[in-house]
């Protein structure tokens, strides 16, 4: 099978002299450059994390639009947008515009969010759960509205004396990008949320951590999660194919620079701990020569089950090095796994 291979960047920046990204401007401009480099290398996707109140990437749509204008083939996405913070209608406008600029290449990952830099940060954005709701419920409510709006149906009563002529009937959010509704993903942290996403026709993303549901290694739990998603998708009877992605920290060691950065960092054990009031399992990192990586990844059940693999990149090491990591994987590891 041809596995989709992309990168996932958290977009960290710090004024430290050891960092290649010392400002928000550095991160944004280098993210565009890295997406272009990934397309030239032959990778399939450029994905970006969204974190608020942090020295990381935050508002995704200006960045996605710029990348869409500078590339022609690569998928462009997020992993993930915290829906606790989002106005679904405004988001639909931004997403539609970005998708049209990119020629229909957006793959938007959404989620109920993760622990943030400030307490209840979504309150500063003007949102709060309705009576009887949790913040997770609010995120899912925002998501449902967003999905409904992306369908492109009219819902707003037109002004009888508009400034400009209206089409007949109720009005929809514009610009509308046909097909974007079928390219929305959900960052699922459990089997139940994977099944919920499948029922709504959202593809599934799973990262380097998830809720610990049975004490098994991360890759085993994620494989179970992906299989549950696929079954729920089939039962829902959607008219388009469901997709699944996993994220991994993978560093092929092919030269002395790789060895200096990541030699001896092949952590072959998952870790268990608590995050956001639940017990979680955190996945291992992979750092080894290509032949060894191939054998290790063959044993990763979730990587085998998913159709898309996102490599988390150390963006603070700069565009050239991150592009080198991607190229090393595409050229020296992917063929040995039968993906190229």
mmCIF file with all atom_site columns, C-alpha atoms in Angstrom, residues 85-291:
data_model
loop_
_atom_site.group_PDB
_atom_site.id
_atom_site.type_symbol
_atom_site.label_atom_id
_atom_site.label_alt_id
_atom_site.label_comp_id
_atom_site.label_asym_id
_atom_site.label_entity_id
_atom_site.label_seq_id
_atom_site.pdbx_PDB_ins_code
_atom_site.Cartn_x
_atom_site.Cartn_y
_atom_site.Cartn_z
_atom_site.occupancy
_atom_site.B_iso_or_equiv
_atom_site.pdbx_formal_charge
_atom_site.auth_seq_id
_atom_site.auth_comp_id
_atom_site.auth_asym_id
_atom_site.auth_atom_id
_atom_site.pdbx_PDB_model_num
ATOM 1   C CA . UNK A 1 85  ? -11.984 28.484 21.252 1.00 0.00 ? 85  UNK A CA 1
ATOM 2   C CA . UNK A 1 86  ? -13.744 28.643 17.890 1.00 0.00 ? 86  UNK A CA 1
ATOM 3   C CA . UNK A 1 87  ? -16.637 30.616 16.451 1.00 0.00 ? 87  UNK A CA 1
ATOM 4   C CA . UNK A 1 88  ? -17.921 27.915 14.048 1.00 0.00 ? 88  UNK A CA 1
ATOM 5   C CA . UNK A 1 89  ? -19.356 30.326 11.460 1.00 0.00 ? 89  UNK A CA 1
ATOM 6   C CA . UNK A 1 90  ? -16.307 32.580 11.296 1.00 0.00 ? 90  UNK A CA 1
ATOM 7   C CA . UNK A 1 91  ? -14.164 29.441 11.148 1.00 0.00 ? 91  UNK A CA 1
ATOM 8   C CA . UNK A 1 92  ? -16.217 28.153 8.212  1.00 0.00 ? 92  UNK A CA 1
ATOM 9   C CA . UNK A 1 93  ? -15.539 31.399 6.319  1.00 0.00 ? 93  UNK A CA 1
ATOM 10  C CA . UNK A 1 94  ? -11.788 31.186 7.000  1.00 0.00 ? 94  UNK A CA 1
ATOM 11  C CA . UNK A 1 95  ? -11.641 27.481 6.169  1.00 0.00 ? 95  UNK A CA 1
ATOM 12  C CA . UNK A 1 96  ? -13.603 27.939 2.936  1.00 0.00 ? 96  UNK A CA 1
ATOM 13  C CA . UNK A 1 97  ? -11.306 30.726 1.781  1.00 0.00 ? 97  UNK A CA 1
ATOM 14  C CA . UNK A 1 98  ? -8.136  28.782 2.659  1.00 0.00 ? 98  UNK A CA 1
ATOM 15  C CA . UNK A 1 99  ? -9.416  25.655 0.914  1.00 0.00 ? 99  UNK A CA 1
ATOM 16  C CA . UNK A 1 100 ? -10.279 27.572 -2.255 1.00 0.00 ? 100 UNK A CA 1
ATOM 17  C CA . UNK A 1 101 ? -6.809  29.153 -2.303 1.00 0.00 ? 101 UNK A CA 1
ATOM 18  C CA . UNK A 1 102 ? -5.288  25.677 -1.926 1.00 0.00 ? 102 UNK A CA 1
ATOM 19  C CA . UNK A 1 103 ? -7.470  24.151 -4.610 1.00 0.00 ? 103 UNK A CA 1
ATOM 20  C CA . UNK A 1 104 ? -9.280  21.780 -2.251 1.00 0.00 ? 104 UNK A CA 1
ATOM 21  C CA . UNK A 1 105 ? -6.292  20.402 -0.338 1.00 0.00 ? 105 UNK A CA 1
ATOM 22  C CA . UNK A 1 106 ? -7.217  21.233 3.268  1.00 0.00 ? 106 UNK A CA 1
ATOM 23  C CA . UNK A 1 107 ? -7.423  18.358 5.758  1.00 0.00 ? 107 UNK A CA 1
ATOM 24  C CA . UNK A 1 108 ? -8.590  20.018 8.973  1.00 0.00 ? 108 UNK A CA 1
ATOM 25  C CA . UNK A 1 109 ? -8.037  18.209 12.258 1.00 0.00 ? 109 UNK A CA 1
ATOM 26  C CA . UNK A 1 110 ? -10.288 19.333 15.128 1.00 0.00 ? 110 UNK A CA 1
ATOM 27  C CA . UNK A 1 111 ? -10.517 18.305 18.762 1.00 0.00 ? 111 UNK A CA 1
ATOM 28  C CA . UNK A 1 112 ? -11.983 19.175 22.114 1.00 0.00 ? 112 UNK A CA 1
ATOM 29  C CA . UNK A 1 113 ? -8.510  20.445 23.021 1.00 0.00 ? 113 UNK A CA 1
ATOM 30  C CA . UNK A 1 114 ? -5.682  19.618 25.381 1.00 0.00 ? 114 UNK A CA 1
ATOM 31  C CA . UNK A 1 115 ? -4.305  21.277 28.524 1.00 0.00 ? 115 UNK A CA 1
ATOM 32  C CA . UNK A 1 116 ? -3.457  24.901 27.739 1.00 0.00 ? 116 UNK A CA 1
ATOM 33  C CA . UNK A 1 117 ? -1.107  27.561 29.062 1.00 0.00 ? 117 UNK A CA 1
ATOM 34  C CA . UNK A 1 118 ? -3.808  29.394 31.014 1.00 0.00 ? 118 UNK A CA 1
ATOM 35  C CA . UNK A 1 119 ? -6.809  28.322 33.050 1.00 0.00 ? 119 UNK A CA 1
ATOM 36  C CA . UNK A 1 120 ? -9.974  28.099 30.938 1.00 0.00 ? 120 UNK A CA 1
ATOM 37  C CA . UNK A 1 121 ? -8.383  30.092 28.135 1.00 0.00 ? 121 UNK A CA 1
ATOM 38  C CA . UNK A 1 122 ? -11.502 29.815 25.980 1.00 0.00 ? 122 UNK A CA 1
ATOM 39  C CA . UNK A 1 123 ? -13.262 32.192 28.389 1.00 0.00 ? 123 UNK A CA 1
ATOM 40  C CA . UNK A 1 124 ? -10.958 34.991 27.240 1.00 0.00 ? 124 UNK A CA 1
ATOM 41  C CA . UNK A 1 125 ? -12.129 34.282 23.685 1.00 0.00 ? 125 UNK A CA 1
ATOM 42  C CA . UNK A 1 126 ? -15.723 34.888 24.781 1.00 0.00 ? 126 UNK A CA 1
ATOM 43  C CA . UNK A 1 127 ? -16.956 31.308 25.169 1.00 0.00 ? 127 UNK A CA 1
ATOM 44  C CA . UNK A 1 128 ? -18.334 29.352 28.084 1.00 0.00 ? 128 UNK A CA 1
ATOM 45  C CA . UNK A 1 129 ? -20.245 26.091 28.366 1.00 0.00 ? 129 UNK A CA 1
ATOM 46  C CA . UNK A 1 130 ? -24.018 26.316 28.428 1.00 0.00 ? 130 UNK A CA 1
ATOM 47  C CA . UNK A 1 131 ? -25.843 25.324 31.584 1.00 0.00 ? 131 UNK A CA 1
ATOM 48  C CA . UNK A 1 132 ? -25.266 21.633 32.199 1.00 0.00 ? 132 UNK A CA 1
ATOM 49  C CA . UNK A 1 133 ? -22.451 21.454 29.640 1.00 0.00 ? 133 UNK A CA 1
ATOM 50  C CA . UNK A 1 134 ? -18.810 20.591 30.165 1.00 0.00 ? 134 UNK A CA 1
ATOM 51  C CA . UNK A 1 135 ? -16.087 22.318 28.162 1.00 0.00 ? 135 UNK A CA 1
ATOM 52  C CA . UNK A 1 136 ? -15.800 19.086 26.159 1.00 0.00 ? 136 UNK A CA 1
ATOM 53  C CA . UNK A 1 137 ? -19.520 19.259 25.375 1.00 0.00 ? 137 UNK A CA 1
ATOM 54  C CA . UNK A 1 138 ? -19.047 22.860 24.237 1.00 0.00 ? 138 UNK A CA 1
ATOM 55  C CA . UNK A 1 139 ? -16.244 21.833 21.871 1.00 0.00 ? 139 UNK A CA 1
ATOM 56  C CA . UNK A 1 140 ? -18.427 19.141 20.340 1.00 0.00 ? 140 UNK A CA 1
ATOM 57  C CA . UNK A 1 141 ? -21.337 21.568 20.009 1.00 0.00 ? 141 UNK A CA 1
ATOM 58  C CA . UNK A 1 142 ? -19.100 24.040 18.175 1.00 0.00 ? 142 UNK A CA 1
ATOM 59  C CA . UNK A 1 143 ? -17.911 21.180 15.983 1.00 0.00 ? 143 UNK A CA 1
ATOM 60  C CA . UNK A 1 144 ? -21.423 20.097 15.060 1.00 0.00 ? 144 UNK A CA 1
ATOM 61  C CA . UNK A 1 145 ? -22.334 23.646 14.040 1.00 0.00 ? 145 UNK A CA 1
ATOM 62  C CA . UNK A 1 146 ? -19.157 23.889 11.964 1.00 0.00 ? 146 UNK A CA 1
ATOM 63  C CA . UNK A 1 147 ? -19.924 20.608 10.195 1.00 0.00 ? 147 UNK A CA 1
ATOM 64  C CA . UNK A 1 148 ? -23.500 21.662 9.489  1.00 0.00 ? 148 UNK A CA 1
ATOM 65  C CA . UNK A 1 149 ? -22.397 24.993 8.018  1.00 0.00 ? 149 UNK A CA 1
ATOM 66  C CA . UNK A 1 150 ? -19.846 23.268 5.761  1.00 0.00 ? 150 UNK A CA 1
ATOM 67  C CA . UNK A 1 151 ? -22.691 21.359 4.128  1.00 0.00 ? 151 UNK A CA 1
ATOM 68  C CA . UNK A 1 152 ? -23.462 24.593 2.273  1.00 0.00 ? 152 UNK A CA 1
ATOM 69  C CA . UNK A 1 153 ? -27.186 24.760 2.985  1.00 0.00 ? 153 UNK A CA 1
ATOM 70  C CA . UNK A 1 154 ? -28.817 28.153 3.387  1.00 0.00 ? 154 UNK A CA 1
ATOM 71  C CA . UNK A 1 155 ? -29.997 29.027 6.893  1.00 0.00 ? 155 UNK A CA 1
ATOM 72  C CA . UNK A 1 156 ? -29.909 32.841 7.268  1.00 0.00 ? 156 UNK A CA 1
ATOM 73  C CA . UNK A 1 157 ? -32.942 35.004 6.446  1.00 0.00 ? 157 UNK A CA 1
ATOM 74  C CA . UNK A 1 158 ? -31.978 37.523 3.727  1.00 0.00 ? 158 UNK A CA 1
ATOM 75  C CA . UNK A 1 159 ? -32.597 41.236 4.085  1.00 0.00 ? 159 UNK A CA 1
ATOM 76  C CA . UNK A 1 160 ? -35.535 42.246 1.836  1.00 0.00 ? 160 UNK A CA 1
ATOM 77  C CA . UNK A 1 161 ? -33.603 45.400 0.884  1.00 0.00 ? 161 UNK A CA 1
ATOM 78  C CA . UNK A 1 162 ? -30.007 44.175 0.606  1.00 0.00 ? 162 UNK A CA 1
ATOM 79  C CA . UNK A 1 163 ? -27.016 46.252 -0.401 1.00 0.00 ? 163 UNK A CA 1
ATOM 80  C CA . UNK A 1 164 ? -26.274 43.707 -3.149 1.00 0.00 ? 164 UNK A CA 1
ATOM 81  C CA . UNK A 1 165 ? -28.628 41.277 -4.934 1.00 0.00 ? 165 UNK A CA 1
ATOM 82  C CA . UNK A 1 166 ? -29.077 37.923 -3.180 1.00 0.00 ? 166 UNK A CA 1
ATOM 83  C CA . UNK A 1 167 ? -29.597 34.490 -4.689 1.00 0.00 ? 167 UNK A CA 1
ATOM 84  C CA . UNK A 1 168 ? -33.063 33.101 -3.983 1.00 0.00 ? 168 UNK A CA 1
ATOM 85  C CA . UNK A 1 169 ? -33.819 31.460 -0.650 1.00 0.00 ? 169 UNK A CA 1
ATOM 86  C CA . UNK A 1 170 ? -31.975 31.386 2.624  1.00 0.00 ? 170 UNK A CA 1
ATOM 87  C CA . UNK A 1 171 ? -28.314 32.414 2.596  1.00 0.00 ? 171 UNK A CA 1
ATOM 88  C CA . UNK A 1 172 ? -25.293 30.300 3.518  1.00 0.00 ? 172 UNK A CA 1
ATOM 89  C CA . UNK A 1 173 ? -21.818 31.143 4.748  1.00 0.00 ? 173 UNK A CA 1
ATOM 90  C CA . UNK A 1 174 ? -19.559 32.330 1.943  1.00 0.00 ? 174 UNK A CA 1
ATOM 91  C CA . UNK A 1 175 ? -17.163 31.480 0.518  1.00 0.00 ? 175 UNK A CA 1
ATOM 92  C CA . UNK A 1 176 ? -18.273 27.862 0.358  1.00 0.00 ? 176 UNK A CA 1
ATOM 93  C CA . UNK A 1 177 ? -15.729 25.261 -0.697 1.00 0.00 ? 177 UNK A CA 1
ATOM 94  C CA . UNK A 1 178 ? -17.366 22.164 -2.152 1.00 0.00 ? 178 UNK A CA 1
ATOM 95  C CA . UNK A 1 179 ? -15.987 18.957 -0.654 1.00 0.00 ? 179 UNK A CA 1
ATOM 96  C CA . UNK A 1 180 ? -14.350 20.451 2.445  1.00 0.00 ? 180 UNK A CA 1
ATOM 97  C CA . UNK A 1 181 ? -16.982 18.809 4.676  1.00 0.00 ? 181 UNK A CA 1
ATOM 98  C CA . UNK A 1 182 ? -15.543 15.440 3.623  1.00 0.00 ? 182 UNK A CA 1
ATOM 99  C CA . UNK A 1 183 ? -12.027 16.439 4.688  1.00 0.00 ? 183 UNK A CA 1
ATOM 100 C CA . UNK A 1 184 ? -12.574 17.116 8.383  1.00 0.00 ? 184 UNK A CA 1
ATOM 101 C CA . UNK A 1 185 ? -10.748 15.008 10.999 1.00 0.00 ? 185 UNK A CA 1
ATOM 102 C CA . UNK A 1 186 ? -11.179 14.534 14.741 1.00 0.00 ? 186 UNK A CA 1
ATOM 103 C CA . UNK A 1 187 ? -8.288  14.069 17.160 1.00 0.00 ? 187 UNK A CA 1
ATOM 104 C CA . UNK A 1 188 ? -9.632  11.109 19.119 1.00 0.00 ? 188 UNK A CA 1
ATOM 105 C CA . UNK A 1 189 ? -8.222  10.274 22.541 1.00 0.00 ? 189 UNK A CA 1
ATOM 106 C CA . UNK A 1 190 ? -10.299 7.147  23.169 1.00 0.00 ? 190 UNK A CA 1
ATOM 107 C CA . UNK A 1 191 ? -12.207 4.394  21.416 1.00 0.00 ? 191 UNK A CA 1
ATOM 108 C CA . UNK A 1 192 ? -15.518 6.102  22.210 1.00 0.00 ? 192 UNK A CA 1
ATOM 109 C CA . UNK A 1 193 ? -14.490 9.415  20.621 1.00 0.00 ? 193 UNK A CA 1
ATOM 110 C CA . UNK A 1 194 ? -13.171 7.571  17.569 1.00 0.00 ? 194 UNK A CA 1
ATOM 111 C CA . UNK A 1 195 ? -16.556 5.924  17.130 1.00 0.00 ? 195 UNK A CA 1
ATOM 112 C CA . UNK A 1 196 ? -18.343 9.262  17.681 1.00 0.00 ? 196 UNK A CA 1
ATOM 113 C CA . UNK A 1 197 ? -16.207 10.898 14.992 1.00 0.00 ? 197 UNK A CA 1
ATOM 114 C CA . UNK A 1 198 ? -16.893 8.065  12.560 1.00 0.00 ? 198 UNK A CA 1
ATOM 115 C CA . UNK A 1 199 ? -20.610 8.446  13.065 1.00 0.00 ? 199 UNK A CA 1
ATOM 116 C CA . UNK A 1 200 ? -20.376 12.119 12.053 1.00 0.00 ? 200 UNK A CA 1
ATOM 117 C CA . UNK A 1 201 ? -18.231 11.405 9.006  1.00 0.00 ? 201 UNK A CA 1
ATOM 118 C CA . UNK A 1 202 ? -15.012 12.863 10.401 1.00 0.00 ? 202 UNK A CA 1
ATOM 119 C CA . UNK A 1 203 ? -11.739 11.079 9.747  1.00 0.00 ? 203 UNK A CA 1
ATOM 120 C CA . UNK A 1 204 ? -9.621  10.101 12.755 1.00 0.00 ? 204 UNK A CA 1
ATOM 121 C CA . UNK A 1 205 ? -6.305  11.451 13.997 1.00 0.00 ? 205 UNK A CA 1
ATOM 122 C CA . UNK A 1 206 ? -4.449  9.922  16.914 1.00 0.00 ? 206 UNK A CA 1
ATOM 123 C CA . UNK A 1 207 ? -1.226  11.321 18.282 1.00 0.00 ? 207 UNK A CA 1
ATOM 124 C CA . UNK A 1 208 ? 1.717   10.234 20.402 1.00 0.00 ? 208 UNK A CA 1
ATOM 125 C CA . UNK A 1 209 ? -0.517  10.024 23.465 1.00 0.00 ? 209 UNK A CA 1
ATOM 126 C CA . UNK A 1 210 ? -4.032  8.838  24.237 1.00 0.00 ? 210 UNK A CA 1
ATOM 127 C CA . UNK A 1 211 ? -6.222  7.970  27.161 1.00 0.00 ? 211 UNK A CA 1
ATOM 128 C CA . UNK A 1 212 ? -5.000  4.756  28.759 1.00 0.00 ? 212 UNK A CA 1
ATOM 129 C CA . UNK A 1 213 ? -7.937  2.380  28.460 1.00 0.00 ? 213 UNK A CA 1
ATOM 130 C CA . UNK A 1 214 ? -6.392  -1.014 29.165 1.00 0.00 ? 214 UNK A CA 1
ATOM 131 C CA . UNK A 1 215 ? -2.709  -0.717 30.110 1.00 0.00 ? 215 UNK A CA 1
ATOM 132 C CA . UNK A 1 216 ? -1.485  -1.994 26.743 1.00 0.00 ? 216 UNK A CA 1
ATOM 133 C CA . UNK A 1 217 ? 1.310   -0.246 24.791 1.00 0.00 ? 217 UNK A CA 1
ATOM 134 C CA . UNK A 1 218 ? 0.261   2.870  22.897 1.00 0.00 ? 218 UNK A CA 1
ATOM 135 C CA . UNK A 1 219 ? 0.495   1.277  19.463 1.00 0.00 ? 219 UNK A CA 1
ATOM 136 C CA . UNK A 1 220 ? -1.731  -1.624 20.531 1.00 0.00 ? 220 UNK A CA 1
ATOM 137 C CA . UNK A 1 221 ? -4.369  0.690  22.020 1.00 0.00 ? 221 UNK A CA 1
ATOM 138 C CA . UNK A 1 222 ? -4.274  2.926  18.940 1.00 0.00 ? 222 UNK A CA 1
ATOM 139 C CA . UNK A 1 223 ? -4.652  -0.061 16.613 1.00 0.00 ? 223 UNK A CA 1
ATOM 140 C CA . UNK A 1 224 ? -7.754  -1.103 18.569 1.00 0.00 ? 224 UNK A CA 1
ATOM 141 C CA . UNK A 1 225 ? -8.998  2.476  18.331 1.00 0.00 ? 225 UNK A CA 1
ATOM 142 C CA . UNK A 1 226 ? -8.468  2.576  14.552 1.00 0.00 ? 226 UNK A CA 1
ATOM 143 C CA . UNK A 1 227 ? -10.235 -0.757 14.053 1.00 0.00 ? 227 UNK A CA 1
ATOM 144 C CA . UNK A 1 228 ? -13.194 0.485  16.120 1.00 0.00 ? 228 UNK A CA 1
ATOM 145 C CA . UNK A 1 229 ? -13.285 3.647  14.005 1.00 0.00 ? 229 UNK A CA 1
ATOM 146 C CA . UNK A 1 230 ? -13.288 1.654  10.762 1.00 0.00 ? 230 UNK A CA 1
ATOM 147 C CA . UNK A 1 231 ? -16.132 -0.547 11.957 1.00 0.00 ? 231 UNK A CA 1
ATOM 148 C CA . UNK A 1 232 ? -18.192 2.463  13.071 1.00 0.00 ? 232 UNK A CA 1
ATOM 149 C CA . UNK A 1 233 ? -17.505 4.175  9.748  1.00 0.00 ? 233 UNK A CA 1
ATOM 150 C CA . UNK A 1 234 ? -18.709 1.155  7.807  1.00 0.00 ? 234 UNK A CA 1
ATOM 151 C CA . UNK A 1 235 ? -21.846 0.935  9.944  1.00 0.00 ? 235 UNK A CA 1
ATOM 152 C CA . UNK A 1 236 ? -22.577 4.636  9.348  1.00 0.00 ? 236 UNK A CA 1
ATOM 153 C CA . UNK A 1 237 ? -22.604 4.055  5.579  1.00 0.00 ? 237 UNK A CA 1
ATOM 154 C CA . UNK A 1 238 ? -20.902 7.280  4.509  1.00 0.00 ? 238 UNK A CA 1
ATOM 155 C CA . UNK A 1 239 ? -20.525 7.899  0.778  1.00 0.00 ? 239 UNK A CA 1
ATOM 156 C CA . UNK A 1 240 ? -16.774 8.588  1.011  1.00 0.00 ? 240 UNK A CA 1
ATOM 157 C CA . UNK A 1 241 ? -13.891 6.581  2.454  1.00 0.00 ? 241 UNK A CA 1
ATOM 158 C CA . UNK A 1 242 ? -12.779 7.127  6.034  1.00 0.00 ? 242 UNK A CA 1
ATOM 159 C CA . UNK A 1 243 ? -9.130  7.845  6.777  1.00 0.00 ? 243 UNK A CA 1
ATOM 160 C CA . UNK A 1 244 ? -6.953  7.426  9.853  1.00 0.00 ? 244 UNK A CA 1
ATOM 161 C CA . UNK A 1 245 ? -3.622  8.943  10.839 1.00 0.00 ? 245 UNK A CA 1
ATOM 162 C CA . UNK A 1 246 ? -1.071  8.388  13.582 1.00 0.00 ? 246 UNK A CA 1
ATOM 163 C CA . UNK A 1 247 ? 1.743   10.691 14.677 1.00 0.00 ? 247 UNK A CA 1
ATOM 164 C CA . UNK A 1 248 ? 5.193   9.446  15.581 1.00 0.00 ? 248 UNK A CA 1
ATOM 165 C CA . UNK A 1 249 ? 8.576   10.919 16.520 1.00 0.00 ? 249 UNK A CA 1
ATOM 166 C CA . UNK A 1 250 ? 10.898  9.136  14.067 1.00 0.00 ? 250 UNK A CA 1
ATOM 167 C CA . UNK A 1 251 ? 14.483  10.136 13.308 1.00 0.00 ? 251 UNK A CA 1
ATOM 168 C CA . UNK A 1 252 ? 16.499  8.115  10.789 1.00 0.00 ? 252 UNK A CA 1
ATOM 169 C CA . UNK A 1 253 ? 20.186  8.287  11.655 1.00 0.00 ? 253 UNK A CA 1
ATOM 170 C CA . UNK A 1 254 ? 22.074  8.542  8.376  1.00 0.00 ? 254 UNK A CA 1
ATOM 171 C CA . UNK A 1 255 ? 24.909  10.958 9.182  1.00 0.00 ? 255 UNK A CA 1
ATOM 172 C CA . UNK A 1 256 ? 26.974  12.403 12.023 1.00 0.00 ? 256 UNK A CA 1
ATOM 173 C CA . UNK A 1 257 ? 24.585  15.318 12.548 1.00 0.00 ? 257 UNK A CA 1
ATOM 174 C CA . UNK A 1 258 ? 21.690  12.925 13.128 1.00 0.00 ? 258 UNK A CA 1
ATOM 175 C CA . UNK A 1 259 ? 23.858  10.936 15.490 1.00 0.00 ? 259 UNK A CA 1
ATOM 176 C CA . UNK A 1 260 ? 24.803  14.069 17.427 1.00 0.00 ? 260 UNK A CA 1
ATOM 177 C CA . UNK A 1 261 ? 21.172  15.134 17.795 1.00 0.00 ? 261 UNK A CA 1
ATOM 178 C CA . UNK A 1 262 ? 19.449  11.799 18.334 1.00 0.00 ? 262 UNK A CA 1
ATOM 179 C CA . UNK A 1 263 ? 22.033  9.061  18.839 1.00 0.00 ? 263 UNK A CA 1
ATOM 180 C CA . UNK A 1 264 ? 21.164  7.231  22.028 1.00 0.00 ? 264 UNK A CA 1
ATOM 181 C CA . UNK A 1 265 ? 17.628  8.705  22.076 1.00 0.00 ? 265 UNK A CA 1
ATOM 182 C CA . UNK A 1 266 ? 15.859  5.560  20.875 1.00 0.00 ? 266 UNK A CA 1
ATOM 183 C CA . UNK A 1 267 ? 13.421  5.283  23.767 1.00 0.00 ? 267 UNK A CA 1
ATOM 184 C CA . UNK A 1 268 ? 11.759  1.909  23.285 1.00 0.00 ? 268 UNK A CA 1
ATOM 185 C CA . UNK A 1 269 ? 9.336   2.188  26.191 1.00 0.00 ? 269 UNK A CA 1
ATOM 186 C CA . UNK A 1 270 ? 5.969   3.891  26.442 1.00 0.00 ? 270 UNK A CA 1
ATOM 187 C CA . UNK A 1 271 ? 5.268   5.984  29.519 1.00 0.00 ? 271 UNK A CA 1
ATOM 188 C CA . UNK A 1 272 ? 2.119   6.195  31.604 1.00 0.00 ? 272 UNK A CA 1
ATOM 189 C CA . UNK A 1 273 ? 1.038   9.255  33.554 1.00 0.00 ? 273 UNK A CA 1
ATOM 190 C CA . UNK A 1 274 ? -1.753  11.725 34.195 1.00 0.00 ? 274 UNK A CA 1
ATOM 191 C CA . UNK A 1 275 ? -2.758  14.639 31.989 1.00 0.00 ? 275 UNK A CA 1
ATOM 192 C CA . UNK A 1 276 ? -5.902  16.755 32.053 1.00 0.00 ? 276 UNK A CA 1
ATOM 193 C CA . UNK A 1 277 ? -7.404  14.662 34.886 1.00 0.00 ? 277 UNK A CA 1
ATOM 194 C CA . UNK A 1 278 ? -7.119  11.303 33.158 1.00 0.00 ? 278 UNK A CA 1
ATOM 195 C CA . UNK A 1 279 ? -4.537  8.543  32.934 1.00 0.00 ? 279 UNK A CA 1
ATOM 196 C CA . UNK A 1 280 ? -2.671  8.641  29.611 1.00 0.00 ? 280 UNK A CA 1
ATOM 197 C CA . UNK A 1 281 ? -0.150  6.565  27.721 1.00 0.00 ? 281 UNK A CA 1
ATOM 198 C CA . UNK A 1 282 ? 2.680   8.425  25.989 1.00 0.00 ? 282 UNK A CA 1
ATOM 199 C CA . UNK A 1 283 ? 4.347   6.807  22.998 1.00 0.00 ? 283 UNK A CA 1
ATOM 200 C CA . UNK A 1 284 ? 8.007   6.050  22.498 1.00 0.00 ? 284 UNK A CA 1
ATOM 201 C CA . UNK A 1 285 ? 10.330  7.838  20.103 1.00 0.00 ? 285 UNK A CA 1
ATOM 202 C CA . UNK A 1 286 ? 12.173  6.097  17.265 1.00 0.00 ? 286 UNK A CA 1
ATOM 203 C CA . UNK A 1 287 ? 15.774  7.065  16.466 1.00 0.00 ? 287 UNK A CA 1
ATOM 204 C CA . UNK A 1 288 ? 17.989  4.543  14.687 1.00 0.00 ? 288 UNK A CA 1
ATOM 205 C CA . UNK A 1 289 ? 19.628  3.599  11.417 1.00 0.00 ? 289 UNK A CA 1
ATOM 206 C CA . UNK A 1 290 ? 17.084  2.987  8.623  1.00 0.00 ? 290 UNK A CA 1
ATOM 207 C CA . UNK A 1 291 ? 17.311  -0.826 8.650  1.00 0.00 ? 291 UNK A CA 1
#
